[in-house]
PDB file of C-alpha atoms in Angstrom:
ATOM      1  CA  MET A   1     -21.338 109.444 121.522  1.00  0.00           C
ATOM      2  CA  ILE A   2     -17.703 109.920 122.590  1.00  0.00           C
ATOM      3  CA  PRO A   3     -16.456 112.995 121.150  1.00  0.00           C
ATOM      4  CA  VAL A   4     -13.310 112.842 118.829  1.00  0.00           C
ATOM      5  CA  PRO A   5     -10.479 115.043 119.846  1.00  0.00           C
ATOM      6  CA  PRO A   6      -8.933 116.950 116.999  1.00  0.00           C
ATOM      7  CA  PRO A   7      -5.926 115.523 115.268  1.00  0.00           C
ATOM      8  CA  GLN A   8      -2.474 116.620 116.505  1.00  0.00           C
ATOM      9  CA  THR A   9      -0.524 118.712 114.205  1.00  0.00           C
ATOM     10  CA  PRO A  10       2.865 119.681 114.883  1.00  0.00           C
ATOM     11  CA  ARG A  11       3.869 122.847 116.743  1.00  0.00           C
ATOM     12  CA  LEU A  12       4.016 125.936 114.394  1.00  0.00           C
ATOM     13  CA  CYS A  13       7.917 126.523 114.727  1.00  0.00           C
ATOM     14  CA  THR A  14      10.228 128.608 112.847  1.00  0.00           C
ATOM     15  CA  ILE A  15      13.162 126.426 114.171  1.00  0.00           C
ATOM     16  CA  ALA A  16      11.295 123.465 112.148  1.00  0.00           C
ATOM     17  CA  ASP A  17      11.003 125.909 109.146  1.00  0.00           C
ATOM     18  CA  ALA A  18      14.940 126.931 109.291  1.00  0.00           C
ATOM     19  CA  LEU A  19      15.638 123.086 109.683  1.00  0.00           C
ATOM     20  CA  GLU A  20      13.890 122.225 106.544  1.00  0.00           C
ATOM     21  CA  VAL A  21      16.573 124.355 104.835  1.00  0.00           C
ATOM     22  CA  VAL A  22      19.680 124.077 106.717  1.00  0.00           C
ATOM     23  CA  GLY A  23      19.098 121.010 109.152  1.00  0.00           C
ATOM     24  CA  ASP A  24      21.370 118.618 108.232  1.00  0.00           C
ATOM     25  CA  ARG A  25      25.187 118.182 108.720  1.00  0.00           C
ATOM     26  CA  TRP A  26      26.290 118.885 105.274  1.00  0.00           C
ATOM     27  CA  SER A  27      24.315 122.466 104.593  1.00  0.00           C
ATOM     28  CA  LEU A  28      25.611 123.750 107.888  1.00  0.00           C
ATOM     29  CA  LEU A  29      29.142 122.783 106.872  1.00  0.00           C
ATOM     30  CA  ILE A  30      28.805 124.149 103.575  1.00  0.00           C
ATOM     31  CA  VAL A  31      27.702 127.551 105.033  1.00  0.00           C
ATOM     32  CA  ARG A  32      30.604 127.230 107.482  1.00  0.00           C
ATOM     33  CA  GLU A  33      33.154 126.678 104.662  1.00  0.00           C
ATOM     34  CA  LEU A  34      31.702 129.724 102.809  1.00  0.00           C
ATOM     35  CA  PHE A  35      32.064 131.705 106.130  1.00  0.00           C
ATOM     36  CA  TYR A  36      35.605 130.593 106.215  1.00  0.00           C
ATOM     37  CA  GLU A  37      35.984 132.207 102.743  1.00  0.00           C
ATOM     38  CA  GLN A  38      36.301 128.693 101.134  1.00  0.00           C
ATOM     39  CA  ARG A  39      34.326 129.146  97.588  1.00  0.00           C
ATOM     40  CA  ARG A  40      35.291 126.340  95.354  1.00  0.00           C
ATOM     41  CA  PHE A  41      33.432 123.277  95.095  1.00  0.00           C
ATOM     42  CA  THR A  42      36.679 120.959  95.748  1.00  0.00           C
ATOM     43  CA  GLU A  43      37.801 123.257  98.830  1.00  0.00           C
ATOM     44  CA  ILE A  44      34.196 122.570 100.052  1.00  0.00           C
ATOM     45  CA  ALA A  45      34.278 119.000  99.566  1.00  0.00           C
ATOM     46  CA  ARG A  46      37.864 118.616 100.955  1.00  0.00           C
ATOM     47  CA  ASN A  47      36.959 120.651 104.123  1.00  0.00           C
ATOM     48  CA  THR A  48      33.417 118.860 104.839  1.00  0.00           C
ATOM     49  CA  GLY A  49      34.200 115.308 103.806  1.00  0.00           C
ATOM     50  CA  ALA A  50      30.828 115.395 102.035  1.00  0.00           C
ATOM     51  CA  PRO A  51      30.439 112.844  99.071  1.00  0.00           C
ATOM     52  CA  ARG A  52      30.422 114.821  95.821  1.00  0.00           C
ATOM     53  CA  ASP A  53      26.733 114.034  95.030  1.00  0.00           C
ATOM     54  CA  ILE A  54      25.353 115.227  98.164  1.00  0.00           C
ATOM     55  CA  LEU A  55      27.561 118.361  98.165  1.00  0.00           C
ATOM     56  CA  SER A  56      26.125 119.049  94.565  1.00  0.00           C
ATOM     57  CA  THR A  57      22.581 118.378  95.803  1.00  0.00           C
ATOM     58  CA  ARG A  58      22.969 120.524  99.034  1.00  0.00           C
ATOM     59  CA  LEU A  59      24.631 123.301  97.219  1.00  0.00           C
ATOM     60  CA  ARG A  60      21.624 123.431  94.782  1.00  0.00           C
ATOM     61  CA  LYS A  61      19.113 123.662  97.520  1.00  0.00           C
ATOM     62  CA  LEU A  62      21.044 126.386  99.333  1.00  0.00           C
ATOM     63  CA  GLU A  63      20.956 128.237  96.202  1.00  0.00           C
ATOM     64  CA  GLU A  64      17.628 127.754  95.532  1.00  0.00           C
ATOM     65  CA  HIS A  65      16.443 128.761  99.029  1.00  0.00           C
ATOM     66  CA  GLY A  66      18.694 131.977  98.499  1.00  0.00           C
ATOM     67  CA  LEU A  67      21.423 131.373 101.059  1.00  0.00           C
ATOM     68  CA  ILE A  68      24.172 131.117  98.377  1.00  0.00           C
ATOM     69  CA  THR A  69      25.267 132.534  95.050  1.00  0.00           C
ATOM     70  CA  ARG A  70      26.900 130.488  92.368  1.00  0.00           C
ATOM     71  CA  THR A  71      29.336 132.236  89.759  1.00  0.00           C
ATOM     72  CA  GLN A  72      31.048 130.639  87.090  1.00  0.00           C
ATOM     73  CA  TYR A  73      34.913 131.246  86.840  1.00  0.00           C
ATOM     74  CA  SER A  74      35.597 128.484  84.116  1.00  0.00           C
ATOM     75  CA  GLU A  75      34.032 127.523  80.886  1.00  0.00           C
ATOM     76  CA  ARG A  76      36.112 124.819  79.814  1.00  0.00           C
ATOM     77  CA  PRO A  77      35.516 122.709  82.283  1.00  0.00           C
ATOM     78  CA  PRO A  78      32.586 124.575  83.466  1.00  0.00           C
ATOM     79  CA  ARG A  79      33.550 125.332  87.231  1.00  0.00           C
ATOM     80  CA  PHE A  80      31.880 127.593  89.768  1.00  0.00           C
ATOM     81  CA  GLU A  81      32.521 129.694  92.834  1.00  0.00           C
ATOM     82  CA  TYR A  82      29.950 129.964  95.683  1.00  0.00           C
ATOM     83  CA  GLY A  83      29.397 132.998  98.217  1.00  0.00           C
ATOM     84  CA  LEU A  84      26.943 133.732 100.759  1.00  0.00           C
ATOM     85  CA  THR A  85      23.722 135.948 100.178  1.00  0.00           C
ATOM     86  CA  GLN A  86      22.723 138.200 102.926  1.00  0.00           C
ATOM     87  CA  ALA A  87      20.386 135.230 104.269  1.00  0.00           C
ATOM     88  CA  GLY A  88      23.354 133.129 104.261  1.00  0.00           C
ATOM     89  CA  ARG A  89      25.588 135.268 106.070  1.00  0.00           C
ATOM     90  CA  ALA A  90      22.798 135.939 108.544  1.00  0.00           C
ATOM     91  CA  LEU A  91      23.494 132.247 109.660  1.00  0.00           C
ATOM     92  CA  SER A  92      26.998 133.422 111.074  1.00  0.00           C
ATOM     93  CA  PRO A  93      25.804 133.749 114.470  1.00  0.00           C
ATOM     94  CA  VAL A  94      24.002 130.312 114.479  1.00  0.00           C
ATOM     95  CA  LEU A  95      27.471 128.870 113.353  1.00  0.00           C
ATOM     96  CA  LEU A  96      29.269 130.659 115.953  1.00  0.00           C
ATOM     97  CA  THR A  97      27.213 129.916 118.944  1.00  0.00           C
ATOM     98  CA  LEU A  98      27.179 126.311 117.735  1.00  0.00           C
ATOM     99  CA  LYS A  99      30.802 126.517 117.359  1.00  0.00           C
ATOM    100  CA  GLU A 100      31.085 127.875 121.120  1.00  0.00           C
ATOM    101  CA  TRP A 101      28.615 124.974 122.334  1.00  0.00           C
ATOM    102  CA  GLY A 102      30.897 122.284 120.631  1.00  0.00           C
ATOM    103  CA  GLN A 103      34.095 123.750 122.123  1.00  0.00           C
ATOM    104  CA  ARG A 104      32.616 124.021 125.582  1.00  0.00           C
ATOM    105  CA  PHE A 105      30.839 120.649 125.654  1.00  0.00           C
ATOM    106  CA  LEU A 106      32.450 118.385 123.264  1.00  0.00           C
ATOM    107  CA  ASN A 107      36.311 119.406 122.763  1.00  0.00           C
ATOM    108  CA  ASP A 108      39.007 119.150 125.344  1.00  0.00           C
ATOM    109  CA  GLY A 109      41.818 120.877 123.351  1.00  0.00           C
ATOM    110  CA  PRO A 110      42.327 123.998 121.993  1.00  0.00           C
ATOM    111  CA  ASP A 111      39.796 125.784 119.854  1.00  0.00           C
ATOM    112  CA  PRO A 112      40.830 124.717 116.282  1.00  0.00           C
ATOM    113  CA  VAL A 113      39.536 127.941 114.778  1.00  0.00           C
ATOM    114  CA  GLU A 114      39.860 131.382 116.529  1.00  0.00           C
ATOM    115  CA  PHE A 115      38.589 134.563 115.405  1.00  0.00           C
ATOM    116  CA  THR A 116      39.796 138.159 116.468  1.00  0.00           C
ATOM    117  CA  HIS A 117      37.199 140.657 116.776  1.00  0.00           C
ATOM    118  CA  THR A 118      37.942 144.419 115.461  1.00  0.00           C
ATOM    119  CA  CYS A 119      38.428 145.242 119.070  1.00  0.00           C
ATOM    120  CA  GLY A 120      41.403 143.245 118.883  1.00  0.00           C
ATOM    121  CA  HIS A 121      40.086 140.275 121.516  1.00  0.00           C
ATOM    122  CA  THR A 122      39.431 136.644 120.588  1.00  0.00           C
ATOM    123  CA  PHE A 123      35.801 136.449 119.661  1.00  0.00           C
ATOM    124  CA  LYS A 124      33.534 134.205 121.552  1.00  0.00           C
ATOM    125  CA  ALA A 125      29.937 134.196 120.579  1.00  0.00           C
ATOM    126  CA  GLN A 126      27.451 135.081 123.146  1.00  0.00           C
ATOM    127  CA  VAL A 127      23.408 135.508 122.788  1.00  0.00           C
ATOM    128  CA  CYS A 128      22.377 138.676 124.602  1.00  0.00           C
ATOM    129  CA  CYS A 129      19.015 140.573 124.929  1.00  0.00           C
ATOM    130  CA  ALA A 130      18.594 143.147 122.292  1.00  0.00           C
ATOM    131  CA  ALA A 131      16.854 145.426 124.786  1.00  0.00           C
ATOM    132  CA  CYS A 132      19.190 145.219 127.741  1.00  0.00           C
ATOM    133  CA  THR A 133      21.986 143.443 126.629  1.00  0.00           C
ATOM    134  CA  GLU A 134      22.242 141.158 129.342  1.00  0.00           C
ATOM    135  CA  PRO A 135      23.869 137.910 128.299  1.00  0.00           C
ATOM    136  CA  LEU A 136      21.234 134.766 128.005  1.00  0.00           C
ATOM    137  CA  ARG A 137      21.182 132.599 131.102  1.00  0.00           C
ATOM    138  CA  GLY A 138      19.197 129.330 130.752  1.00  0.00           C
ATOM    139  CA  ASP A 139      16.491 130.368 133.450  1.00  0.00           C
ATOM    140  CA  ALA A 140      16.125 134.014 131.883  1.00  0.00           C
ATOM    141  CA  LEU A 141      13.411 133.040 129.394  1.00  0.00           C
ATOM    142  CA  ARG A 142       9.616 132.521 129.485  1.00  0.00           C
ATOM    143  CA  ILE A 143       7.155 131.623 126.627  1.00  0.00           C
ATOM    144  CA  ASN A 144       4.833 134.332 126.180  1.00  0.00           C
ATOM    145  CA  ASN A 145       1.885 132.086 124.750  1.00  0.00           C
TER     146      ASN A 145
END
């Protein structure tokens, strides 16, 4: 009898796990807006272009996963402000490196949003090795397992 190969399963991957939470356009744009200190539903809707029903759904999902908090600021009508939790703020390097990639490879014009670092220079996101602080190059990594 011919042996039956085991069924294929997806690779265990923390990237896939993260994408389950923030892997769609609207979720990352919501986090971007909160990072840019836009806290109210109307501001987030205006700046993302997200349809209101989708925005409501994504805000609930981000809150359920502990990336954002919701605080009521008006009772009549009920209105809420949103803020990033520690887990949500921890996405800032992801957003900033994605922003740098978009500016480098997709945008011919000036960067529409720039940041100044506390050192006084324009901030440009860069991934570095935590041990030696060398910037990451595409050929500098190897998979250990």
